[in-house]
PDB file of C-alpha atoms in Angstrom:
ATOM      1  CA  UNK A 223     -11.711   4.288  -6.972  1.00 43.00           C
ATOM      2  CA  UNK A 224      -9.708   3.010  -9.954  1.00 44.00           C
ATOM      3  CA  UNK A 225      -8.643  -0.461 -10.617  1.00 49.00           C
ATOM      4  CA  UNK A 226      -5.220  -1.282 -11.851  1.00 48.00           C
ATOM      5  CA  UNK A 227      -6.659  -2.231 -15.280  1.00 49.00           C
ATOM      6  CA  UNK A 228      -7.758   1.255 -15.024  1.00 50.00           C
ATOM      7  CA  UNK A 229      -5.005   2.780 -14.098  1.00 50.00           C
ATOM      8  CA  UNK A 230      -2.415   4.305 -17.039  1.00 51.00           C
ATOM      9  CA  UNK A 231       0.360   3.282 -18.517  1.00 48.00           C
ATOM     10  CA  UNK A 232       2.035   5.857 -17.204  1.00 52.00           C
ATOM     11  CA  UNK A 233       1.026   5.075 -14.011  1.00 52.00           C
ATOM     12  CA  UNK A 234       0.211   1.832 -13.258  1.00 54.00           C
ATOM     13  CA  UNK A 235       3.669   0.775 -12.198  1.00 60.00           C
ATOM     14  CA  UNK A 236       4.598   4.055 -10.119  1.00 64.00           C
ATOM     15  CA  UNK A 237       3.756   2.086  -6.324  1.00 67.00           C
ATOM     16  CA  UNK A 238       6.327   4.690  -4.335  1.00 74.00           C
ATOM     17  CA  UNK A 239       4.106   7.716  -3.220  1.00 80.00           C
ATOM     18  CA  UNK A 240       5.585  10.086  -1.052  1.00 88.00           C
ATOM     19  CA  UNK A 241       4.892   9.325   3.115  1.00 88.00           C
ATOM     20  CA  UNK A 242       3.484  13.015   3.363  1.00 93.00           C
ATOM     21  CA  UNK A 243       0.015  12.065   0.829  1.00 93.00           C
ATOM     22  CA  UNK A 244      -0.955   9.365   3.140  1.00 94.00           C
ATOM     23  CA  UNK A 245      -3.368   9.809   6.261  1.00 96.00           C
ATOM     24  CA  UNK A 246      -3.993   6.937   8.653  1.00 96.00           C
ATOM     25  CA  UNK A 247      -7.239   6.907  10.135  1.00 97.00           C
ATOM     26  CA  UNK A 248      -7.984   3.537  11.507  1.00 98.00           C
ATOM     27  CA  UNK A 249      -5.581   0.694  12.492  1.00 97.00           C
ATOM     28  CA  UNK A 250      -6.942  -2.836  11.047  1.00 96.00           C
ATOM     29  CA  UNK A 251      -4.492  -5.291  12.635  1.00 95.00           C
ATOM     30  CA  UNK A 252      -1.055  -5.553  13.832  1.00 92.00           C
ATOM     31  CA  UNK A 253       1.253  -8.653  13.527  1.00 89.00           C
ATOM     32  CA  UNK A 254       4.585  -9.943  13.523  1.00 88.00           C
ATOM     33  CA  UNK A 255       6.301  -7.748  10.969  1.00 85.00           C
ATOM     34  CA  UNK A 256       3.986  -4.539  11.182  1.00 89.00           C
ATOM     35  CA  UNK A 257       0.618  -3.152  11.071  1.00 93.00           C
ATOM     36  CA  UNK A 258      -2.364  -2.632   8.330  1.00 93.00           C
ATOM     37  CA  UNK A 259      -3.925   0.522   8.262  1.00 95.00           C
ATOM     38  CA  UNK A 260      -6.948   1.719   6.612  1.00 96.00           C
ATOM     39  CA  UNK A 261      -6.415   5.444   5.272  1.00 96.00           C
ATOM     40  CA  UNK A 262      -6.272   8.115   2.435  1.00 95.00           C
ATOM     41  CA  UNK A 263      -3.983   8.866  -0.031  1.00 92.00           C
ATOM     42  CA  UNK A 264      -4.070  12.460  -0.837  1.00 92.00           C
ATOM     43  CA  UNK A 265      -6.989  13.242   1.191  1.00 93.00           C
ATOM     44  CA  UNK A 266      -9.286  11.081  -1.358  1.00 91.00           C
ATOM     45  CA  UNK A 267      -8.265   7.976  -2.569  1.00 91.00           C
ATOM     46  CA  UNK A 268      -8.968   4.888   0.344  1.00 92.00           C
ATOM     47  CA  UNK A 269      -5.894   3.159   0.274  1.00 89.00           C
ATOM     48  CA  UNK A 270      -4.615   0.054   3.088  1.00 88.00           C
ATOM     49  CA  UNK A 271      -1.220   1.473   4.085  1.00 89.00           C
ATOM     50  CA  UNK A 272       0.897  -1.954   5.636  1.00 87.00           C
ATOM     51  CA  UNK A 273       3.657  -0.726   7.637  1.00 87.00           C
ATOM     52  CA  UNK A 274       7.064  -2.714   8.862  1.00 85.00           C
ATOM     53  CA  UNK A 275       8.459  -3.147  12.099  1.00 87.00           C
ATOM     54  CA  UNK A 276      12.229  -2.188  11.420  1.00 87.00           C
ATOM     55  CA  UNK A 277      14.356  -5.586  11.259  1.00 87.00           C
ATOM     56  CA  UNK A 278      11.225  -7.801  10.367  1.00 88.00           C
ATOM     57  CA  UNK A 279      11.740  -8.308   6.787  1.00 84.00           C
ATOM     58  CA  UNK A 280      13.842  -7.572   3.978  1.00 86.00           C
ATOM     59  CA  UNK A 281      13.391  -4.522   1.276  1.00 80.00           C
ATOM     60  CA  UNK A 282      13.410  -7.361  -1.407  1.00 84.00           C
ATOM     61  CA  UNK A 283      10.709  -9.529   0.407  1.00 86.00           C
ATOM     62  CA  UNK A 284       8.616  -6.600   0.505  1.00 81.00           C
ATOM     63  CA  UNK A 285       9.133  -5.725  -2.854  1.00 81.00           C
ATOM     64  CA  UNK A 286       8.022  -9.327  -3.883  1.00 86.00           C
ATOM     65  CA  UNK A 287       5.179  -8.900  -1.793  1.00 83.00           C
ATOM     66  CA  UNK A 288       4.330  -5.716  -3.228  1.00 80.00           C
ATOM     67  CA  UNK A 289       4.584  -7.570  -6.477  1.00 82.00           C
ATOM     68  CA  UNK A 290       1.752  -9.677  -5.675  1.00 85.00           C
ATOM     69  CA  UNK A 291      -0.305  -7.460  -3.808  1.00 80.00           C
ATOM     70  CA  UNK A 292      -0.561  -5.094  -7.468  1.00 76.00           C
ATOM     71  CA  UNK A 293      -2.045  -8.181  -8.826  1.00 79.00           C
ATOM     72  CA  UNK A 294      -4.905  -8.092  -6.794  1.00 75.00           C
ATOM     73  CA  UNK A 295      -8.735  -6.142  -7.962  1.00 65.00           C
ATOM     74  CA  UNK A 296     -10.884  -4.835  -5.424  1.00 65.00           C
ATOM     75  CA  UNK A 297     -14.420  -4.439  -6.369  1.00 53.00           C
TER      76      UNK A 297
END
Protein backbone atom coordinates (compact mmCIF):
# COMPACT_ATOMS: atom_id res chain seq x y z
CA UNK A 1 0.00 0.00 0.00
CA UNK A 2 1.57 3.37 -0.84
CA UNK A 3 2.59 6.02 1.52
CA UNK A 4 1.88 9.63 0.88
CA UNK A 5 5.62 10.27 0.26
CA UNK A 6 4.93 7.75 -2.31
CA UNK A 7 2.19 8.92 -3.71
CA UNK A 8 2.52 11.51 -7.00
CA UNK A 9 2.42 14.78 -7.46
CA UNK A 10 -0.34 14.46 -9.32
CA UNK A 11 -1.97 12.71 -6.85
CA UNK A 12 -1.06 13.18 -3.58
CA UNK A 13 -3.47 16.00 -2.88
CA UNK A 14 -6.62 14.46 -4.79
CA UNK A 15 -8.43 13.12 -1.06
CA UNK A 16 -12.22 13.24 -2.79
CA UNK A 17 -12.80 9.68 -4.30
CA UNK A 18 -16.04 8.95 -5.52
CA UNK A 19 -18.60 7.05 -2.65
CA UNK A 20 -19.18 4.20 -5.33
CA UNK A 21 -15.00 2.85 -5.07
CA UNK A 22 -15.37 2.33 -1.45
CA UNK A 23 -16.55 -1.06 0.25
CA UNK A 24 -17.12 -1.26 3.99
CA UNK A 25 -16.44 -4.45 5.44
CA UNK A 26 -16.00 -4.12 9.11
CA UNK A 27 -17.19 -1.33 11.49
CA UNK A 28 -14.20 -0.29 14.01
CA UNK A 29 -16.01 2.11 16.36
CA UNK A 30 -18.76 4.51 16.46
CA UNK A 31 -18.83 7.85 18.43
CA UNK A 32 -20.28 11.09 18.81
CA UNK A 33 -19.98 12.53 15.33
CA UNK A 34 -19.87 9.18 13.23
CA UNK A 35 -18.34 5.91 12.71
CA UNK A 36 -14.74 4.39 11.52
CA UNK A 37 -14.82 1.77 9.17
CA UNK A 38 -12.25 -0.52 7.97
CA UNK A 39 -12.71 -1.19 4.06
CA UNK A 40 -11.46 -1.10 0.36
CA UNK A 41 -11.09 1.39 -1.98
CA UNK A 42 -11.57 0.07 -5.39
CA UNK A 43 -11.74 -3.43 -4.42
CA UNK A 44 -7.82 -3.30 -3.40
CA UNK A 45 -6.47 -0.63 -1.61
CA UNK A 46 -7.33 -1.01 2.59
CA UNK A 47 -8.44 2.25 3.36
CA UNK A 48 -10.32 3.51 7.11
CA UNK A 49 -13.43 5.21 5.71
CA UNK A 50 -14.72 7.79 8.92
CA UNK A 51 -18.18 8.66 8.32
CA UNK A 52 -20.39 11.78 9.89
CA UNK A 53 -23.51 11.78 11.58
CA UNK A 54 -25.40 14.66 9.65
CA UNK A 55 -25.38 17.93 11.98
CA UNK A 56 -22.25 16.75 14.05
CA UNK A 57 -19.63 18.83 12.57
CA UNK A 58 -18.89 21.32 10.11
CA UNK A 59 -17.54 20.71 6.29
CA UNK A 60 -14.59 23.05 7.32
CA UNK A 61 -13.78 21.11 10.62
CA UNK A 62 -13.62 18.10 8.64
CA UNK A 63 -11.61 19.48 6.12
CA UNK A 64 -9.06 20.59 8.86
CA UNK A 65 -9.21 17.27 10.14
CA UNK A 66 -8.64 15.77 6.93
CA UNK A 67 -5.71 18.10 6.80
CA UNK A 68 -4.07 16.43 9.56
CA UNK A 69 -5.06 13.05 9.07
CA UNK A 70 -2.86 13.28 5.30
CA UNK A 71 -0.01 13.99 7.52
CA UNK A 72 0.00 10.84 9.06
CA UNK A 73 2.41 7.38 7.64
CA UNK A 74 1.25 4.05 8.26
CA UNK A 75 3.83 1.42 8.20
Amino acid sequence: MPRLADLSVKTKDVWEIPRESLQLIKRLGNGQFGEVWMGTWNGTTKVAVKTLKPGTMSPESFLEEAQIMKKLQIA
